[in-house]
CSV table of C-alpha atoms and ligand atoms in Angstrom, one decimal:
chain,number,residue,atom,x,y,z
C,1,MET,CA,157.8,83.1,101.1
C,2,ALA,CA,155.8,85.0,103.7
C,3,VAL,CA,154.6,88.5,104.4
C,4,ARG,CA,157.2,90.2,106.7
C,5,THR,CA,157.3,93.3,108.8
C,6,ILE,CA,160.5,95.2,108.5
C,7,THR,CA,162.2,95.4,111.9
C,8,ARG,CA,163.3,98.5,113.7
C,9,GLN,CA,166.9,97.1,113.5
C,10,GLU,CA,166.6,96.9,109.6
C,11,LEU,CA,165.5,100.5,109.5
C,12,GLU,CA,168.3,101.6,111.8
C,13,GLU,CA,170.8,99.9,109.4
C,14,GLN,CA,169.3,102.0,106.6
C,15,SER,CA,169.9,105.1,108.7
C,16,ILE,CA,173.6,104.3,108.7
C,17,TYR,CA,173.5,104.1,104.9
C,18,LYS,CA,171.6,107.4,104.8
C,19,GLN,CA,174.5,109.0,106.8
C,20,LYS,CA,177.1,107.6,104.4
C,21,VAL,CA,175.2,109.0,101.4
C,22,ARG,CA,174.9,112.3,103.1
C,23,SER,CA,178.6,112.6,103.7
C,24,ALA,CA,179.3,111.4,100.1
C,25,LEU,CA,177.1,114.2,98.8
C,26,HIS,CA,179.4,116.9,100.3
C,27,ILE,CA,181.5,116.8,97.1
C,28,TYR,CA,178.8,118.7,95.3
C,29,ASP,CA,179.3,122.5,95.4
C,30,LYS,CA,175.6,123.0,96.0
C,31,LYS,CA,172.8,120.9,97.4
C,32,PRO,CA,172.3,118.0,94.9
C,33,LEU,CA,168.8,117.8,93.4
C,34,ALA,CA,166.6,114.8,92.9
C,35,PHE,CA,163.8,114.4,90.3
C,36,VAL,CA,161.2,111.8,91.3
C,37,HIS,CA,158.3,110.8,89.1
C,38,SER,CA,155.6,108.2,90.0
C,39,TYR,CA,153.5,106.8,87.2
C,40,GLY,CA,150.1,105.1,87.7
C,41,CYS,CA,148.0,104.6,90.8
C,42,GLN,CA,147.7,106.5,94.1
C,43,GLN,CA,149.6,103.7,95.8
C,44,ASN,CA,152.6,104.4,93.6
C,45,VAL,CA,152.3,108.1,94.4
C,46,THR,CA,152.5,107.3,98.1
C,47,ASP,CA,155.6,105.2,97.5
C,48,GLY,CA,157.0,108.2,95.7
C,49,GLU,CA,156.4,110.3,98.8
C,50,LYS,CA,158.3,107.8,100.9
C,51,ILE,CA,161.1,107.8,98.4
C,52,LYS,CA,161.3,111.6,98.6
C,53,GLY,CA,161.2,111.3,102.4
C,54,MET,CA,164.3,109.1,102.3
C,55,LEU,CA,166.1,111.2,99.7
C,56,GLU,CA,165.5,114.4,101.8
C,57,GLU,CA,167.1,112.6,104.8
C,58,MET,CA,170.1,111.8,102.7
C,59,GLY,CA,170.6,115.5,101.9
C,60,PHE,CA,168.9,115.9,98.5
C,61,GLY,CA,166.8,118.8,97.5
C,62,PHE,CA,164.2,118.4,94.7
C,63,THR,CA,163.7,119.6,91.2
C,64,GLU,CA,160.8,119.3,88.6
C,65,ASN,CA,163.3,119.4,85.8
C,66,THR,CA,165.4,116.3,84.8
C,67,ALA,CA,168.1,118.5,83.2
C,68,SER,CA,169.0,120.1,86.6
C,69,ALA,CA,168.9,116.8,88.5
C,70,ASP,CA,171.8,114.8,90.0
C,71,PHE,CA,169.5,111.9,90.9
C,72,ILE,CA,166.6,110.8,88.7
C,73,LEU,CA,164.1,108.1,89.8
C,74,LEU,CA,161.2,106.8,87.8
C,75,ASN,CA,158.7,104.8,89.9
C,76,THR,CA,156.9,102.7,87.3
C,77,CYS,CA,153.5,101.2,86.6
C,78,ALA,CA,152.8,97.9,84.8
C,79,VAL,CA,149.0,97.8,84.8
C,80,ARG,CA,148.6,98.3,81.1
C,81,GLU,CA,150.8,98.1,78.1
C,82,ASN,CA,150.7,101.9,77.3
C,83,ALA,CA,151.9,102.7,80.8
C,84,VAL,CA,154.9,100.4,80.2
C,85,ASP,CA,155.6,101.9,76.8
C,86,ARG,CA,155.6,105.4,78.2
C,87,VAL,CA,158.1,104.5,80.8
C,88,PHE,CA,160.5,102.8,78.3
C,89,GLY,CA,160.2,106.0,76.1
C,90,ASN,CA,160.9,108.3,79.1
C,91,VAL,CA,163.9,106.2,80.3
C,92,GLY,CA,165.4,106.2,76.8
C,93,ALA,CA,165.1,110.0,76.8
C,94,LEU,CA,167.4,110.3,79.8
C,95,LYS,CA,170.5,108.9,78.1
C,96,HIS,CA,171.8,112.2,76.8
C,97,LEU,CA,171.6,113.7,80.3
C,98,LYS,CA,174.1,111.1,81.5
C,99,LYS,CA,176.6,112.4,78.9
C,100,LYS,CA,176.2,116.0,80.1
C,101,ASN,CA,176.5,115.0,83.8
C,102,PRO,CA,178.5,111.9,84.3
C,103,ARG,CA,177.8,112.0,88.1
C,104,LEU,CA,174.1,111.7,87.4
C,105,ILE,CA,172.5,108.6,89.1
C,106,ILE,CA,169.5,107.1,87.3
C,107,ALA,CA,167.2,104.7,89.1
C,108,VAL,CA,164.1,102.8,88.0
C,109,CYS,CA,161.8,101.1,90.5
C,110,GLY,CA,158.1,100.0,91.0
C,111,CYS,CA,155.8,97.5,89.4
C,112,MET,CA,157.4,97.2,86.0
C,113,VAL,CA,160.6,96.0,87.7
C,114,GLN,CA,158.8,93.0,89.3
C,115,GLN,CA,157.9,91.6,85.9
C,116,PRO,CA,160.8,89.3,84.8
C,117,GLU,CA,160.7,90.1,81.0
C,118,THR,CA,160.3,93.9,81.6
C,119,ALA,CA,163.1,93.9,84.1
C,120,LYS,CA,165.4,92.0,81.7
C,121,ARG,CA,164.7,94.6,79.0
C,122,LEU,CA,165.4,97.4,81.4
C,123,LYS,CA,168.7,95.9,82.4
C,124,GLN,CA,169.8,95.0,78.8
C,125,SER,CA,168.5,97.9,76.7
C,126,PHE,CA,169.3,100.8,79.1
C,127,PRO,CA,172.9,100.3,80.4
C,128,PHE,CA,172.9,103.9,81.6
C,129,VAL,CA,170.3,103.1,84.3
C,130,ASP,CA,172.4,102.7,87.5
C,131,ILE,CA,169.9,101.3,90.0
C,132,ILE,CA,166.9,99.0,89.4
C,133,PHE,CA,164.8,97.8,92.3
C,134,GLY,CA,161.5,96.2,92.9
C,135,THR,CA,158.4,97.0,95.1
C,136,HIS,CA,159.5,94.9,98.1
C,137,VAL,CA,162.8,96.6,98.8
C,138,LEU,CA,161.7,100.3,98.7
C,139,HIS,CA,162.9,100.8,102.3
C,140,THR,CA,166.5,99.9,101.3
C,141,LEU,CA,166.9,102.8,98.9
C,142,PRO,CA,169.7,104.3,101.1
C,143,GLU,CA,171.7,101.1,100.9
C,144,LEU,CA,171.2,100.8,97.1
C,145,ILE,CA,172.4,104.4,96.5
C,146,CYS,CA,175.3,103.8,98.9
C,147,ARG,CA,176.4,100.7,96.9
C,148,CYS,CA,176.1,102.7,93.7
C,149,ILE,CA,178.3,105.5,95.0
C,150,PHE,CA,180.9,103.5,96.8
C,151,GLU,CA,181.1,100.3,94.8
C,152,GLY,CA,180.5,101.8,91.4
C,153,GLY,CA,178.8,99.8,88.7
C,154,ARG,CA,175.1,99.0,88.5
C,155,VAL,CA,172.9,97.9,91.4
C,156,PHE,CA,170.0,95.5,91.0
C,157,ASP,CA,167.5,94.3,93.7
C,158,ILE,CA,164.5,92.6,92.3
C,159,THR,CA,163.8,90.4,95.3
C,160,ASP,CA,160.6,88.4,94.8
C,161,SER,CA,158.5,88.2,98.0
C,162,ASP,CA,155.0,87.8,99.2
C,163,GLY,CA,155.5,91.4,100.4
C,164,VAL,CA,156.6,93.5,103.4
C,165,ILE,CA,155.2,96.1,105.7
C,166,ALA,CA,157.6,98.9,106.6
C,167,GLU,CA,156.3,101.2,109.3
C,168,GLY,CA,158.0,104.4,110.3
C,169,LEU,CA,159.5,105.5,107.0
C,170,SER,CA,159.5,109.3,106.7
C,171,VAL,CA,157.1,110.7,104.1
C,172,LYS,CA,157.6,113.9,102.1
C,173,ARG,CA,154.0,114.8,101.3
C,174,GLU,CA,153.1,116.7,98.1
C,175,SER,CA,150.4,118.8,99.8
C,176,VAL,CA,150.0,120.4,103.2
C,177,PHE,CA,146.3,119.6,103.5
C,178,LYS,CA,145.8,116.5,101.4
C,179,ALA,CA,147.3,113.2,102.5
C,180,SER,CA,147.2,109.5,101.4
C,181,VAL,CA,147.5,106.8,103.9
C,182,PRO,CA,148.0,103.2,102.8
C,183,ILE,CA,146.0,100.9,105.0
C,184,MET,CA,146.9,97.7,103.2
C,185,TYR,CA,149.2,96.5,100.5
C,186,GLY,CA,149.1,93.8,97.8
C,187,CYS,CA,146.2,91.8,96.5
C,188,ASN,CA,144.9,88.2,96.7
C,189,ASN,CA,142.2,88.4,94.2
C,190,PHE,CA,143.9,87.4,91.0
C,191,CYS,CA,141.4,88.9,88.6
C,192,THR,CA,142.6,87.1,85.5
C,193,TYR,CA,143.5,90.3,83.6
C,194,CYS,CA,145.5,92.0,86.4
C,195,VAL,CA,149.2,92.1,87.1
C,196,VAL,CA,148.9,93.7,90.5
C,197,PRO,CA,149.0,90.5,92.6
C,198,TYR,CA,152.2,89.4,90.8
C,199,VAL,CA,154.0,92.7,91.3
C,200,ARG,CA,152.7,93.9,94.7
C,201,GLY,CA,152.6,90.6,96.6
C,202,ARG,CA,150.0,89.1,98.9
C,203,GLU,CA,147.3,91.2,100.7
C,204,ARG,CA,148.5,92.5,104.0
C,205,SER,CA,146.8,95.0,106.3
C,206,ARG,CA,148.5,97.5,108.6
C,207,GLU,CA,147.6,97.4,112.2
C,208,ALA,CA,144.5,99.5,113.0
C,209,ASP,CA,146.3,101.3,115.8
C,210,LYS,CA,149.1,102.4,113.4
C,211,VAL,CA,146.6,103.7,110.8
C,212,ILE,CA,144.6,105.5,113.5
C,213,SER,CA,147.6,107.2,115.0
C,214,GLU,CA,148.9,108.3,111.6
C,215,VAL,CA,145.5,109.8,110.7
C,216,LYS,CA,145.3,111.5,114.1
C,217,GLU,CA,148.7,113.0,113.6
C,218,LEU,CA,147.7,114.2,110.2
C,219,ILE,CA,144.5,115.9,111.4
C,220,SER,CA,146.4,117.6,114.2
C,221,SER,CA,149.0,118.9,111.7
C,222,GLY,CA,146.2,120.5,109.7
C,223,TYR,CA,145.5,117.9,107.0
C,224,LYS,CA,141.9,118.0,105.9
C,225,ASP,CA,141.5,115.5,103.2
C,226,ILE,CA,142.7,112.0,104.0
C,227,LEU,CA,142.6,109.2,101.4
C,228,LEU,CA,142.8,105.6,102.7
C,229,LEU,CA,144.4,103.4,100.2
C,230,GLY,CA,144.4,99.7,99.2
C,231,GLN,CA,143.8,97.6,96.2
C,232,ASN,CA,140.7,96.2,97.9
C,233,VAL,CA,140.0,98.2,101.1
C,234,ASN,CA,136.9,96.2,101.7
C,235,SER,CA,138.9,93.2,102.8
C,236,TYR,CA,141.0,95.3,105.2
C,237,GLY,CA,141.6,93.5,108.5
C,238,LYS,CA,139.9,90.3,107.4
C,239,GLY,CA,140.0,87.8,110.3
C,240,THR,CA,140.7,90.5,112.9
C,241,ASP,CA,138.3,92.4,115.1
C,242,VAL,CA,138.9,95.6,113.1
C,243,ASP,CA,137.5,95.2,109.6
C,244,PHE,CA,137.1,98.0,107.1
C,245,PRO,CA,133.7,99.4,108.4
C,246,GLU,CA,135.0,99.3,111.9
C,247,LEU,CA,138.2,101.1,111.0
C,248,LEU,CA,136.1,103.8,109.3
C,249,LEU,CA,133.9,104.1,112.4
C,250,ARG,CA,137.0,104.6,114.6
C,251,LEU,CA,138.5,107.1,112.2
C,252,ASP,CA,135.2,109.0,111.8
C,253,SER,CA,135.0,109.5,115.5
C,254,LEU,CA,138.3,111.4,115.7
C,255,ASP,CA,137.9,115.1,116.5
C,256,GLY,CA,138.7,117.8,114.0
C,257,GLU,CA,137.7,119.3,110.6
C,258,TYR,CA,138.6,116.7,108.0
C,259,ARG,CA,137.3,114.4,105.3
C,260,LEU,CA,138.0,110.7,104.8
C,261,GLU,CA,138.0,109.1,101.3
C,262,PHE,CA,139.0,105.6,100.4
C,263,MET,CA,140.0,103.6,97.3
C,264,THR,CA,139.3,101.0,95.9
C,265,SER,CA,136.3,98.9,96.8
C,266,HIS,CA,135.8,95.5,95.4
C,267,PRO,CA,132.1,94.7,94.8
C,268,LYS,CA,132.5,91.1,96.2
C,269,ASP,CA,133.6,92.4,99.6
C,270,CYS,CA,131.4,95.6,99.7
C,271,THR,CA,128.7,95.2,102.3
C,272,GLU,CA,125.5,96.9,103.4
C,273,ARG,CA,127.2,97.6,106.7
C,274,LEU,CA,130.0,99.6,104.9
C,275,ILE,CA,127.3,101.6,103.1
C,276,ASP,CA,125.5,102.2,106.4
C,277,VAL,CA,128.7,103.5,108.0
C,278,ILE,CA,129.3,105.9,105.2
C,279,ALA,CA,125.7,107.1,105.3
C,280,GLU,CA,125.8,107.8,109.0
C,281,SER,CA,129.3,109.3,109.2
C,282,LYS,CA,130.3,112.8,109.8
C,283,HIS,CA,133.5,112.9,107.8
C,284,ILE,CA,133.4,110.2,105.1
C,285,CYS,CA,133.0,111.4,101.5
C,286,HIS,CA,129.8,110.4,99.8
C,287,HIS,CA,131.7,108.8,97.0
C,288,ILE,CA,132.2,105.1,96.2
C,289,HIS,CA,134.5,104.0,93.5
C,290,LEU,CA,133.1,100.5,92.7
C,291,PRO,CA,134.7,99.0,89.6
C,292,VAL,CA,132.2,96.8,87.9
C,293,GLN,CA,134.6,96.0,85.0
C,294,CYS,CA,131.9,94.5,82.8
C,295,GLY,CA,128.1,94.0,82.5
C,296,SER,CA,128.2,90.3,81.4
C,297,ASP,CA,128.0,87.6,84.0
C,298,ARG,CA,129.8,85.2,81.7
C,299,ILE,CA,132.7,87.6,81.3
C,300,LEU,CA,132.8,88.5,85.0
C,301,LYS,CA,133.3,84.8,85.7
C,302,LEU,CA,136.2,84.6,83.2
C,303,MET,CA,137.6,87.7,84.9
C,304,ASN,CA,137.4,85.8,88.3
C,305,ARG,CA,135.6,88.7,89.9
C,306,HIS,CA,133.4,86.6,92.2
C,307,TYR,CA,130.2,88.6,91.9
C,308,ASN,CA,127.5,88.9,89.3
C,309,THR,CA,125.5,91.9,87.9
C,310,GLU,CA,122.6,91.1,90.3
C,311,HIS,CA,124.8,91.5,93.3
C,312,TYR,CA,126.4,94.7,91.9
C,313,LEU,CA,123.0,96.3,91.1
C,314,HIS,CA,121.7,95.4,94.6
C,315,LEU,CA,124.7,97.3,96.1
C,316,VAL,CA,124.1,100.3,93.8
C,317,ASP,CA,120.4,100.5,94.7
C,318,TYR,CA,121.1,100.1,98.4
C,319,ALA,CA,123.8,102.7,98.4
C,320,ARG,CA,121.7,105.2,96.5
C,321,LYS,CA,118.8,104.7,98.8
C,322,LYS,CA,121.0,105.2,101.9
C,323,ILE,CA,123.2,108.0,100.5
C,324,PRO,CA,121.0,110.1,98.1
C,325,ASP,CA,123.8,112.4,97.1
C,326,LEU,CA,126.2,109.5,96.4
C,327,ASN,CA,128.8,110.0,93.7
C,328,LEU,CA,129.2,106.6,92.2
C,329,THR,CA,132.2,105.9,89.9
C,330,THR,CA,133.5,102.8,88.2
C,331,ASP,CA,136.1,101.1,86.0
C,332,ILE,CA,135.2,99.3,82.8
C,333,ILE,CA,137.3,97.0,80.7
C,334,VAL,CA,136.3,96.6,77.0
C,335,GLY,CA,137.4,93.7,74.9
C,336,PHE,CA,138.3,91.1,77.5
C,337,PRO,CA,139.4,87.8,75.6
C,338,GLY,CA,136.3,86.0,74.3
C,339,GLU,CA,134.0,89.0,74.9
C,340,GLN,CA,131.3,89.0,72.2
C,341,ARG,CA,129.1,91.8,71.0
C,342,GLU,CA,126.3,90.5,73.1
C,343,ASP,CA,128.5,90.7,76.3
C,344,PHE,CA,129.5,94.2,75.4
C,345,GLU,CA,125.8,95.2,74.9
C,346,GLN,CA,125.1,94.0,78.5
C,347,THR,CA,127.9,96.4,79.6
C,348,LEU,CA,126.1,99.2,77.8
C,349,ALA,CA,122.8,98.2,79.3
C,350,LEU,CA,124.3,98.2,82.8
C,351,MET,CA,125.9,101.6,82.2
C,352,LYS,CA,122.5,103.0,81.1
C,353,ARG,CA,120.7,101.4,84.1
C,354,VAL,CA,123.2,102.7,86.7
C,355,CYS,CA,124.1,105.9,85.0
C,356,PHE,CA,127.5,106.3,86.8
C,357,ASP,CA,128.6,109.8,87.7
C,358,SER,CA,131.9,109.0,86.0
C,359,ALA,CA,133.7,106.0,84.6
C,360,PHE,CA,137.3,105.1,83.9
C,361,THR,CA,137.3,103.0,80.7
C,362,PHE,CA,140.1,100.8,79.4
C,363,ILE,CA,140.6,98.5,76.4
C,364,PHE,CA,141.9,95.1,77.6
C,365,SER,CA,145.7,94.9,77.6
C,366,PRO,CA,147.3,91.5,77.9
C,367,ARG,CA,149.8,91.4,80.8
C,368,GLU,CA,152.8,89.0,81.2
C,369,GLY,CA,152.1,86.2,83.6
C,370,THR,CA,148.3,86.7,83.9
C,371,LYS,CA,145.7,84.0,82.9
C,372,ALA,CA,143.8,86.3,80.5
C,373,ALA,CA,147.0,86.9,78.5
C,374,GLU,CA,146.9,83.1,77.6
C,375,MET,CA,143.2,83.2,76.6
C,376,ASP,CA,141.9,83.2,73.0
C,377,ASP,CA,141.3,86.7,71.9
C,378,PRO,CA,139.7,86.6,68.5
C,379,VAL,CA,138.0,90.1,68.4
C,380,PRO,CA,140.2,92.5,66.2
C,381,ALA,CA,141.5,95.7,67.8
C,382,GLU,CA,139.4,97.9,65.4
C,383,GLU,CA,136.2,96.2,66.7
C,384,LYS,CA,137.3,96.8,70.3
C,385,GLY,CA,138.1,100.4,69.4
C,386,LYS,CA,134.5,100.8,68.0
C,387,TRP,CA,133.0,99.3,71.2
C,388,PHE,CA,135.2,101.6,73.3
C,389,ARG,CA,133.9,104.7,71.5
C,390,GLU,CA,130.3,103.6,71.9
C,391,LEU,CA,130.9,103.1,75.6
C,392,LEU,CA,132.4,106.6,75.9
C,393,GLU,CA,129.3,108.1,74.2
C,394,VAL,CA,126.9,106.3,76.6
C,395,GLN,CA,128.9,107.4,79.6
C,396,GLY,CA,129.2,110.9,78.2
C,397,ASN,CA,125.4,111.2,78.2
C,398,CYS,CA,125.1,109.9,81.8
C,399,GLY,CA,127.9,112.1,83.2
C,400,CYS,CA,126.2,115.2,81.7
C,401,LYS,CA,122.9,114.4,83.3
C,402,SER,CA,124.2,113.4,86.7
C,403,TYR,CA,125.7,116.7,87.9
C,404,GLN,CA,122.6,118.8,86.9
C,405,LYS,CA,120.9,117.9,90.1
C,406,TYR,CA,123.4,120.1,92.1
C,407,VAL,CA,122.6,123.4,90.3
C,408,GLY,CA,121.0,125.8,92.8
C,409,LYS,CA,122.3,123.7,95.8
C,410,THR,CA,125.1,124.8,98.2
C,411,LEU,CA,128.0,122.3,98.6
C,412,ASN,CA,130.8,122.4,101.2
C,413,VAL,CA,134.1,122.5,99.3
C,414,LEU,CA,137.7,122.0,100.4
C,415,CYS,CA,139.6,124.6,98.4
C,416,GLU,CA,142.8,123.2,96.8
C,417,GLY,CA,144.1,125.9,94.6
C,418,ARG,CA,143.6,127.8,91.4
C,419,GLY,CA,140.6,127.0,89.1
C,420,ARG,CA,140.6,124.2,86.5
C,421,THR,CA,138.3,126.0,84.0
C,422,SER,CA,139.7,129.5,84.5
C,423,GLU,CA,142.5,131.3,86.4
C,424,GLU,CA,140.0,133.6,87.9
C,425,TYR,CA,138.4,130.7,89.8
C,426,TYR,CA,139.5,128.7,92.7
C,427,ASN,CA,139.1,125.0,92.7
C,428,GLY,CA,138.3,122.3,95.2
C,429,LYS,CA,136.3,119.1,95.9
C,430,SER,CA,132.9,118.7,97.5
C,431,ARG,CA,132.0,116.0,100.0
C,432,GLN,CA,130.8,114.0,97.1
C,433,ASN,CA,134.3,114.2,95.7
C,434,ILE,CA,133.2,116.3,92.8
C,435,ILE,CA,135.5,119.0,91.3
C,436,VAL,CA,134.1,122.5,91.9
C,437,ASP,CA,135.4,125.7,90.4
C,438,PHE,CA,134.2,128.8,92.2
C,439,SER,CA,134.8,132.6,92.6
C,440,GLY,CA,136.7,132.8,95.8
C,441,ASP,CA,140.1,134.2,97.0
C,442,GLU,CA,143.6,133.1,97.8
C,443,SER,CA,142.9,132.8,101.5
C,444,ASP,CA,140.4,130.0,100.8
C,445,ILE,CA,143.1,127.6,99.8
C,446,GLY,CA,143.3,124.7,102.4
C,447,LYS,CA,139.9,125.7,103.9
C,448,PHE,CA,136.3,124.4,103.7
C,449,VAL,CA,134.0,126.9,102.1
C,450,ASN,CA,130.3,126.9,101.1
C,451,VAL,CA,129.7,127.2,97.4
C,452,LYS,CA,126.4,127.8,95.6
C,453,ILE,CA,126.4,125.8,92.4
C,454,THR,CA,125.4,127.8,89.3
C,455,LYS,CA,126.4,125.5,86.4
C,456,ALA,CA,127.1,121.8,85.8
C,457,LEU,CA,129.7,120.5,83.3
C,458,ALA,CA,130.2,116.8,82.5
C,459,TRP,CA,133.2,116.6,84.8
C,460,ALA,CA,132.9,119.5,87.2
C,461,LEU,CA,130.6,122.1,88.9
C,462,ILE,CA,130.9,125.9,88.8
C,463,GLY,CA,129.7,128.1,91.6
C,464,GLU,CA,130.0,131.1,93.8
C,465,LYS,CA,131.2,131.2,97.4
C,466,THR,CA,128.5,132.0,100.0
C,467,ASP,CA,128.6,132.5,103.7
Y,501,SAH,N1,142.4,97.2,92.7
Y,501,SAH,C1,141.5,98.0,92.0
Y,501,SAH,C2,142.0,98.4,90.6
Y,501,SAH,C3,143.4,98.2,90.2
Y,501,SAH,S1,143.9,98.6,88.6
Y,501,SAH,C4,140.3,97.2,91.7
Y,501,SAH,O1,140.2,96.0,91.8
Y,501,SAH,O2,139.3,97.8,91.4
Y,501,SAH,C5,142.8,99.8,88.0
Y,501,SAH,C6,141.9,99.5,86.9
Y,501,SAH,O3,142.7,99.2,85.8
Y,501,SAH,C7,141.1,98.2,87.1
Y,501,SAH,O4,139.9,98.4,87.8
Y,501,SAH,C8,140.8,97.8,85.7
Y,501,SAH,O5,139.6,98.4,85.2
Y,501,SAH,C9,142.0,98.3,84.9
Y,501,SAH,N2,142.9,97.2,84.5
Y,501,SAH,C10,143.6,96.4,85.2
Y,501,SAH,N3,144.3,95.6,84.5
Y,501,SAH,C11,144.0,95.8,83.2
Y,501,SAH,C12,144.3,95.2,81.9
Y,501,SAH,N4,145.1,94.2,81.9
Y,501,SAH,N5,143.8,95.7,80.8
Y,501,SAH,C13,142.9,96.8,80.9
Y,501,SAH,N6,142.6,97.4,82.0
Y,501,SAH,C14,143.0,96.9,83.2
Y,502,SF4,FE1,143.9,93.7,90.3
Y,502,SF4,FE2,141.6,92.5,90.9
Y,502,SF4,FE3,143.4,92.9,92.8
Y,502,SF4,FE4,142.1,95.0,91.8
Y,502,SF4,S1,141.2,93.3,92.9
Y,502,SF4,S2,144.3,94.8,92.1
Y,502,SF4,S3,141.8,94.3,89.6
Y,502,SF4,S4,143.6,91.5,91.0
C-alpha cells in the first residue's frame, strides 16, 4: 500500500456520477434536502464541508433537521469509546425515519468505519443504513450514491489504504469569514493509546504551493480566520524544503487582514524556530495547543510519545519568554494502563508548574487494534474517576488565574456573532484565541474590533468595544 494522489481523471469520473445523481433527483417535487453531521475533530468537520460541497453539486439543499431530510450522512469519530457509543445511539434513532420516508438514503462514514469490528456491527445491526464508506474514499461519494440509487441495495466501501490526497474537491464552508485548511493528513506516530494512525492512514503533506494558493484565495474572498490542520502539523513537509515554520513564514507574508491558527502540535517535533516564527509574525495567533498527555516520564514512554517532561517544560519556558501573551493549552489522559498514583501526582505537579490556560482532559479509553488496549490495566474505573476530578479541580484554579492578566487591557477581537454569556453581547476571539464577549453591534460581525477587557471568567473574557 502507498499514499496516492487522486488524479484529475478520477475526479472527472466522479463528475459524471454527480450528473447522474443530479438527473435522478428530478423525481422529487422540490429540491431534496441533505442532513450532514460530523462528530469529533476539526479534520472531520473539514471532511464534512467537502461532503457538503459534493452534495450541493449533485443538487441537494441542506437541512438541520433529520425529519425533513432525504439524505442523512453521519461522519463519525472513533477516538474514544463514548464518541462511538453516541454514534451508534444516533444511527439507531434514524430507523423510524426510514419507515416514514422509504426514499430516504442513510449513509455512515468516517473513522469508525475504518475499524473492522465497528464496521461489522454497523453493517449487521443497522440494516437500514444504505451506504457505509471509509475515510480513504470520501471523494467517491457521488459514485456511491449513484450505485445506491440505480443498483438498489446497500453499498459498502471500506477500502484500507495508507491514504490518499484529493486536491480540487469543492468545499461548502460553514462560515464566510472562518475557514479550515488541511495541510496534511494521517499520522505516523502510533501513540500506543491512539486509533488515528489506523483509521486515517500514513502521514502525508499537501504541496506547499497548493496550501498557499488556497489560503491566498480565502483571504481575497474575505476570510479572516484561517485554521491550518493536521494531526501533527510540526512534521509538515518533513524531508522537503518547506517545513512547517517555513510554510508559516510564507503564509504570514501574504497581504491582507487575517489571522492564522494551527492544530495540533506534537511536542517531539515542536522547535524553537517554530516559536520564533510565531513570536515575530504579523498574523499568527499567540496560541499553541501542545498536548502533553501526562506528567510522568515512565508513562510518556509507554505512550510512545518520544519526549520527556524536561523537553516539554523547556518548550513551555522558551515559548512564554518569546511570546509573553501566549495562550497555552493542552490535552491530558488520565488512567493510562499501568499508571500509578505517583505517576498521576507527577501530572498534577506539571499542571501546577505550567498552569495551562486551558486543558482538554480525558479518561483513557481502550481502542480496538492499539497497543495500549492490550496492556494490563489494573486501576479500577472509580479510582480513575477520582483522579480525573482532582485534575479538573487543579486545572480550574489555573484557568481562573490565567485570564485575570487581561483585565484593563485592550485586545483585538475578530467578531463571530452573538454573545456566549448573554444575547446582549457580541462574541469573538482575540489573537490569543481567547473567547471574548463584548458590547458591540451587528455590523461588527466578521470584522476585527478593539475591545477593552473589564472582567475575566475561567473560560472567557468580557469587555467593551473601543475605537
Ligand atoms: N493528533 C493530536 C490529537 C489527536 S486526538 C495530538 O497528537 O495531539 C485528541 C486527543 O484525544 C489526544 O491528544 C488525547 O489526549 C485524546 N485521546 C486520544 N486517544 C485517546 C484514548 N484512547 N483515550 C483517551 N483519550 C484519548
Ligand atoms: Fe494520535 Fe499520537 Fe498521532 Fe496524535 S500524534 S493522532 S495522539 S498517534
